[in-house]
PDB file of C-alpha atoms in Angstrom:
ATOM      1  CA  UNK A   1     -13.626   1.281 -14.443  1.00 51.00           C
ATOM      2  CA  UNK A   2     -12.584  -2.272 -13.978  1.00 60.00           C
ATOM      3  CA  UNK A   3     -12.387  -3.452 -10.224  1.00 67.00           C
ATOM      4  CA  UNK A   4     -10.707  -6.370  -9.087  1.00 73.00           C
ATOM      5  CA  UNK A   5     -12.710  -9.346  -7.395  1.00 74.00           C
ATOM      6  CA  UNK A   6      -9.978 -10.093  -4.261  1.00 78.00           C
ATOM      7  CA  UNK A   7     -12.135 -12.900  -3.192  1.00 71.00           C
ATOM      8  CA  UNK A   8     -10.868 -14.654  -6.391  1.00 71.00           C
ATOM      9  CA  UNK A   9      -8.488 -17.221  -4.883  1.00 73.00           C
ATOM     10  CA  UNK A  10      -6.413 -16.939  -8.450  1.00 73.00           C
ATOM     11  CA  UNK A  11      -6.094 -13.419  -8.381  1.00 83.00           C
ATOM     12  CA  UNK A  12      -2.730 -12.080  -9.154  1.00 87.00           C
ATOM     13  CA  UNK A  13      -1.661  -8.314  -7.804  1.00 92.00           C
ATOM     14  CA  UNK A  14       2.165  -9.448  -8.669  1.00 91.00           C
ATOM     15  CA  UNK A  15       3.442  -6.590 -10.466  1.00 92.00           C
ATOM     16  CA  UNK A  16       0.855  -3.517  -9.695  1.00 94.00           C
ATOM     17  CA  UNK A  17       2.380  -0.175  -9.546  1.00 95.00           C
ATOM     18  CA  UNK A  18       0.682   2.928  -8.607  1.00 97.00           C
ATOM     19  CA  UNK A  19       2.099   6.268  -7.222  1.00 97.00           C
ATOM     20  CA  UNK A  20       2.354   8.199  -3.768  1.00 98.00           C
ATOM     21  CA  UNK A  21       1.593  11.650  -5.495  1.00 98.00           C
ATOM     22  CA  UNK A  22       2.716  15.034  -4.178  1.00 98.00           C
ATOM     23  CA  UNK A  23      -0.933  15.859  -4.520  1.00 98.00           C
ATOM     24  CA  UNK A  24      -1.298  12.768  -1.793  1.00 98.00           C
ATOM     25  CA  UNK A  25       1.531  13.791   0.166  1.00 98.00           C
ATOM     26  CA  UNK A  26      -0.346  17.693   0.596  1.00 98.00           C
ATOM     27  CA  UNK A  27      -3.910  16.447   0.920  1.00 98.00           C
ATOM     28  CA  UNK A  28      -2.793  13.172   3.013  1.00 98.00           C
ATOM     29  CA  UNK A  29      -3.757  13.341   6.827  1.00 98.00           C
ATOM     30  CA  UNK A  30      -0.726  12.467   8.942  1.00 98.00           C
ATOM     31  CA  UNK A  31      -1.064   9.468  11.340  1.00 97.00           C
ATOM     32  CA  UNK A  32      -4.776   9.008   9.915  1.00 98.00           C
ATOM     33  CA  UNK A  33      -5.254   4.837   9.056  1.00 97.00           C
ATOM     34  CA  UNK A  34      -7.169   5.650   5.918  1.00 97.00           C
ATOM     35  CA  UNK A  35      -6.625   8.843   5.035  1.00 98.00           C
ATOM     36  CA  UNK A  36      -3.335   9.845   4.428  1.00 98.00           C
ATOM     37  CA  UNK A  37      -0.997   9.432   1.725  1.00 98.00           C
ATOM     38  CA  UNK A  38      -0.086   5.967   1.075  1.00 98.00           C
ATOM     39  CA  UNK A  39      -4.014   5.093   1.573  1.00 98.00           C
ATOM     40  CA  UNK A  40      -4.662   7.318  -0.776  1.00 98.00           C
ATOM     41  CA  UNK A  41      -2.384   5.976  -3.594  1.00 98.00           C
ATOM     42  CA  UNK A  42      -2.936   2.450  -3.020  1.00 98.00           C
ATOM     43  CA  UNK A  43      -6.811   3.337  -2.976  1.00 97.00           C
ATOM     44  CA  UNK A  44      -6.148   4.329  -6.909  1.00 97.00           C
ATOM     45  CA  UNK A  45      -4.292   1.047  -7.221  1.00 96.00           C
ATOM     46  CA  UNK A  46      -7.173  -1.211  -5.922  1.00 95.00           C
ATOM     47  CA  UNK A  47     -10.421   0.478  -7.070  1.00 94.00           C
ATOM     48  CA  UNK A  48     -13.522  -0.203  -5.895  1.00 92.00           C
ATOM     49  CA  UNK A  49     -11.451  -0.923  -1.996  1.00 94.00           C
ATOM     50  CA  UNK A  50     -10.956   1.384   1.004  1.00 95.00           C
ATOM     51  CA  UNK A  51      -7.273   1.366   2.778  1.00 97.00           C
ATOM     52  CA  UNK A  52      -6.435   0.836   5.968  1.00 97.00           C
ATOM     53  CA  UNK A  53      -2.959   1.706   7.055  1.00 97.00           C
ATOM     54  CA  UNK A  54      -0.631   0.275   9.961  1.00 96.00           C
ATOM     55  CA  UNK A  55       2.232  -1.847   9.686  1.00 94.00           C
ATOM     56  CA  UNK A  56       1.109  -4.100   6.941  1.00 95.00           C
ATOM     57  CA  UNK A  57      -2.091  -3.070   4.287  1.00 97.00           C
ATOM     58  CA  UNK A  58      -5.728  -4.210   5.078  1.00 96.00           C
ATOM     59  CA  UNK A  59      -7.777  -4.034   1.688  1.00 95.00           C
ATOM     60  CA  UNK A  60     -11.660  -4.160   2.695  1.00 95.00           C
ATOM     61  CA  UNK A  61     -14.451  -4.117   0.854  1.00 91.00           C
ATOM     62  CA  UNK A  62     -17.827  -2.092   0.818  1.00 88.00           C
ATOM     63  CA  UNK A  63     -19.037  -3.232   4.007  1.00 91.00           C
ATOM     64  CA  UNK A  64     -15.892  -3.142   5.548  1.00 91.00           C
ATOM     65  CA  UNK A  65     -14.615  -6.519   5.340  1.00 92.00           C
ATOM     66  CA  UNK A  66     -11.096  -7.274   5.034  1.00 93.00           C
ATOM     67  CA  UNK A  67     -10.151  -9.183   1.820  1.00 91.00           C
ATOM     68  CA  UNK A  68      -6.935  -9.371   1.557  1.00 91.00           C
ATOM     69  CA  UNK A  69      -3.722  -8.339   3.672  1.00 93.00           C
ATOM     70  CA  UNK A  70      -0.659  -6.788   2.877  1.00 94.00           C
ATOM     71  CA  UNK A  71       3.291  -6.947   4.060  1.00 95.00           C
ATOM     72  CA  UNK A  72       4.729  -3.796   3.671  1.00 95.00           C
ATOM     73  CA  UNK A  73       8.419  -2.926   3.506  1.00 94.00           C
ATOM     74  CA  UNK A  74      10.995  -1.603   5.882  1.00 93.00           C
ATOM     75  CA  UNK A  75      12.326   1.289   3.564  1.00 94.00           C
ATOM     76  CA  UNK A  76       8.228   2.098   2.892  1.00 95.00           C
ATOM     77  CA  UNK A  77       7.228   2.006   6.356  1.00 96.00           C
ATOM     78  CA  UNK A  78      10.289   4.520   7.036  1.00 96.00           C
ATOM     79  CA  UNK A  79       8.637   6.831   4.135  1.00 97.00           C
ATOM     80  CA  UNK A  80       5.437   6.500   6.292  1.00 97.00           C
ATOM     81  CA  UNK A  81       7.130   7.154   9.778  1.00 97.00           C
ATOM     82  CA  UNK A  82       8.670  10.587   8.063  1.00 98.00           C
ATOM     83  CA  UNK A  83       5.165  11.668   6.098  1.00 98.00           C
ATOM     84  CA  UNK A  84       3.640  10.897   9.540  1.00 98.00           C
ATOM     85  CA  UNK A  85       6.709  13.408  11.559  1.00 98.00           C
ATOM     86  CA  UNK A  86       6.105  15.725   9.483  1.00 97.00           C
ATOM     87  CA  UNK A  87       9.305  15.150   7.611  1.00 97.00           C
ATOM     88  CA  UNK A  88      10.073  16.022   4.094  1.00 97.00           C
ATOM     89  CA  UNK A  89       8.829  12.984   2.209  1.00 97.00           C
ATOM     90  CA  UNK A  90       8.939  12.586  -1.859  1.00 97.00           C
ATOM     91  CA  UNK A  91       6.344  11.480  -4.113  1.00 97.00           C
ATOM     92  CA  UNK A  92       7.373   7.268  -5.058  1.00 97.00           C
ATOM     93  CA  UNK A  93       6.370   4.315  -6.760  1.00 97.00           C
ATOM     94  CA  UNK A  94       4.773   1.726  -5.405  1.00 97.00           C
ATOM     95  CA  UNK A  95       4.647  -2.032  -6.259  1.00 96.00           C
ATOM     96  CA  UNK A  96       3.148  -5.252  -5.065  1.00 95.00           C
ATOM     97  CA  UNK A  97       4.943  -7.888  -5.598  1.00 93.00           C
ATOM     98  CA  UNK A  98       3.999 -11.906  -4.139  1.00 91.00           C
ATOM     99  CA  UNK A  99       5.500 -12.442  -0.636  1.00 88.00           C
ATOM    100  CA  UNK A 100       7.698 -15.393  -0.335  1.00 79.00           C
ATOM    101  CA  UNK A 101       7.835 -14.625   3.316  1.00 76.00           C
ATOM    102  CA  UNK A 102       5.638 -14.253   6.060  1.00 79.00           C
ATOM    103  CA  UNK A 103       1.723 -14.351   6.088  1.00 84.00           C
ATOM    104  CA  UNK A 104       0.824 -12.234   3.873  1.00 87.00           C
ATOM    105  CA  UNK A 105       0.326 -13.349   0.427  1.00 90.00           C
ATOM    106  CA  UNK A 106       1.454  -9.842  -0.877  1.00 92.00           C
ATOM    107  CA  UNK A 107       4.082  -7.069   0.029  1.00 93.00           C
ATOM    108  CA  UNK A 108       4.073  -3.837  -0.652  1.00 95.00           C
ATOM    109  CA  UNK A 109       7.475  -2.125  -1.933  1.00 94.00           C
ATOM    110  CA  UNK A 110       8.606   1.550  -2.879  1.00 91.00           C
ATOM    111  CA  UNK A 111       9.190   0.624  -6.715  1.00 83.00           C
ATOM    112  CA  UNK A 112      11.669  -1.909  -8.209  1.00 71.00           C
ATOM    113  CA  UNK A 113      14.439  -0.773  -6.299  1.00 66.00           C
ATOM    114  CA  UNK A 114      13.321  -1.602  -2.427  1.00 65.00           C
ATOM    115  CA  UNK A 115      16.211  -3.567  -1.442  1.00 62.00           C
ATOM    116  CA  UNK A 116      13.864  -4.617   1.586  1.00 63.00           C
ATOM    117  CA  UNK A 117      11.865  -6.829  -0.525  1.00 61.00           C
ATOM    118  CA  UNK A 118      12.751 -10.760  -1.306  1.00 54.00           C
ATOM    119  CA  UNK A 119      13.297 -11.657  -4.978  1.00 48.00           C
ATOM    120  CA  UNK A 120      10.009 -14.255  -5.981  1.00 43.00           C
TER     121      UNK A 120
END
């Protein structure tokens, strides 16, 4: 398995995908940082990283260092907010695309169609 070097100042995560599965979504611990769902999936997008999940993405490393940082979307963090209620939630696609706002170099959408994020 490859695994991306985030320290790389030129790396590019523009375009990733991955997927929240429905086997995330039943083994995913609700309101656990690292744990549940979403962690999970973007864990399988960024190998080699573990997850922690809040309001935004922080990607650290084997000793626990974050590398890199992560905007999330409104219509994703809503997903979250009903996985985390215990509401139904569906398995989606996930994308990173380059942030043209904010601090974050990167944001975090549900798929192509997030109308949340802003076009590069």
């Amino acid at each position: 398995m490859t695994y991306l070097d985030l320290t790389d100042p030129n790396i590019n995560l523009h375009g990733t995908t991955g997927n929240i599965t429905q086997e995330d979504i039943n083994e995913g611990v609700r309101c656990d940082h690292e744990t549940c769902a979403l962690a999970k999936a973007v864990e399988r997008m960024l190998p080699g990283y573990t997850i922690f999940v809040d309001d935004y993405i922080a990607v650290n490393d084997t000793k626990g260092e974050i590398v890199c940082e992560m905007a999330i979307t409104n219509q994703l963090l809503e997903w979250i907010d009903d996985f985390d209620n215990k509401r139904p939630v569906q398995p989606v696609p996930l994308v990173i695309y380059k942030s043209t706002v904010g601090v974050n170099k990167w944001i975090l959408c549900m798929g192509e169609d997030d109308h949340d994020r802003d076009p590069v």
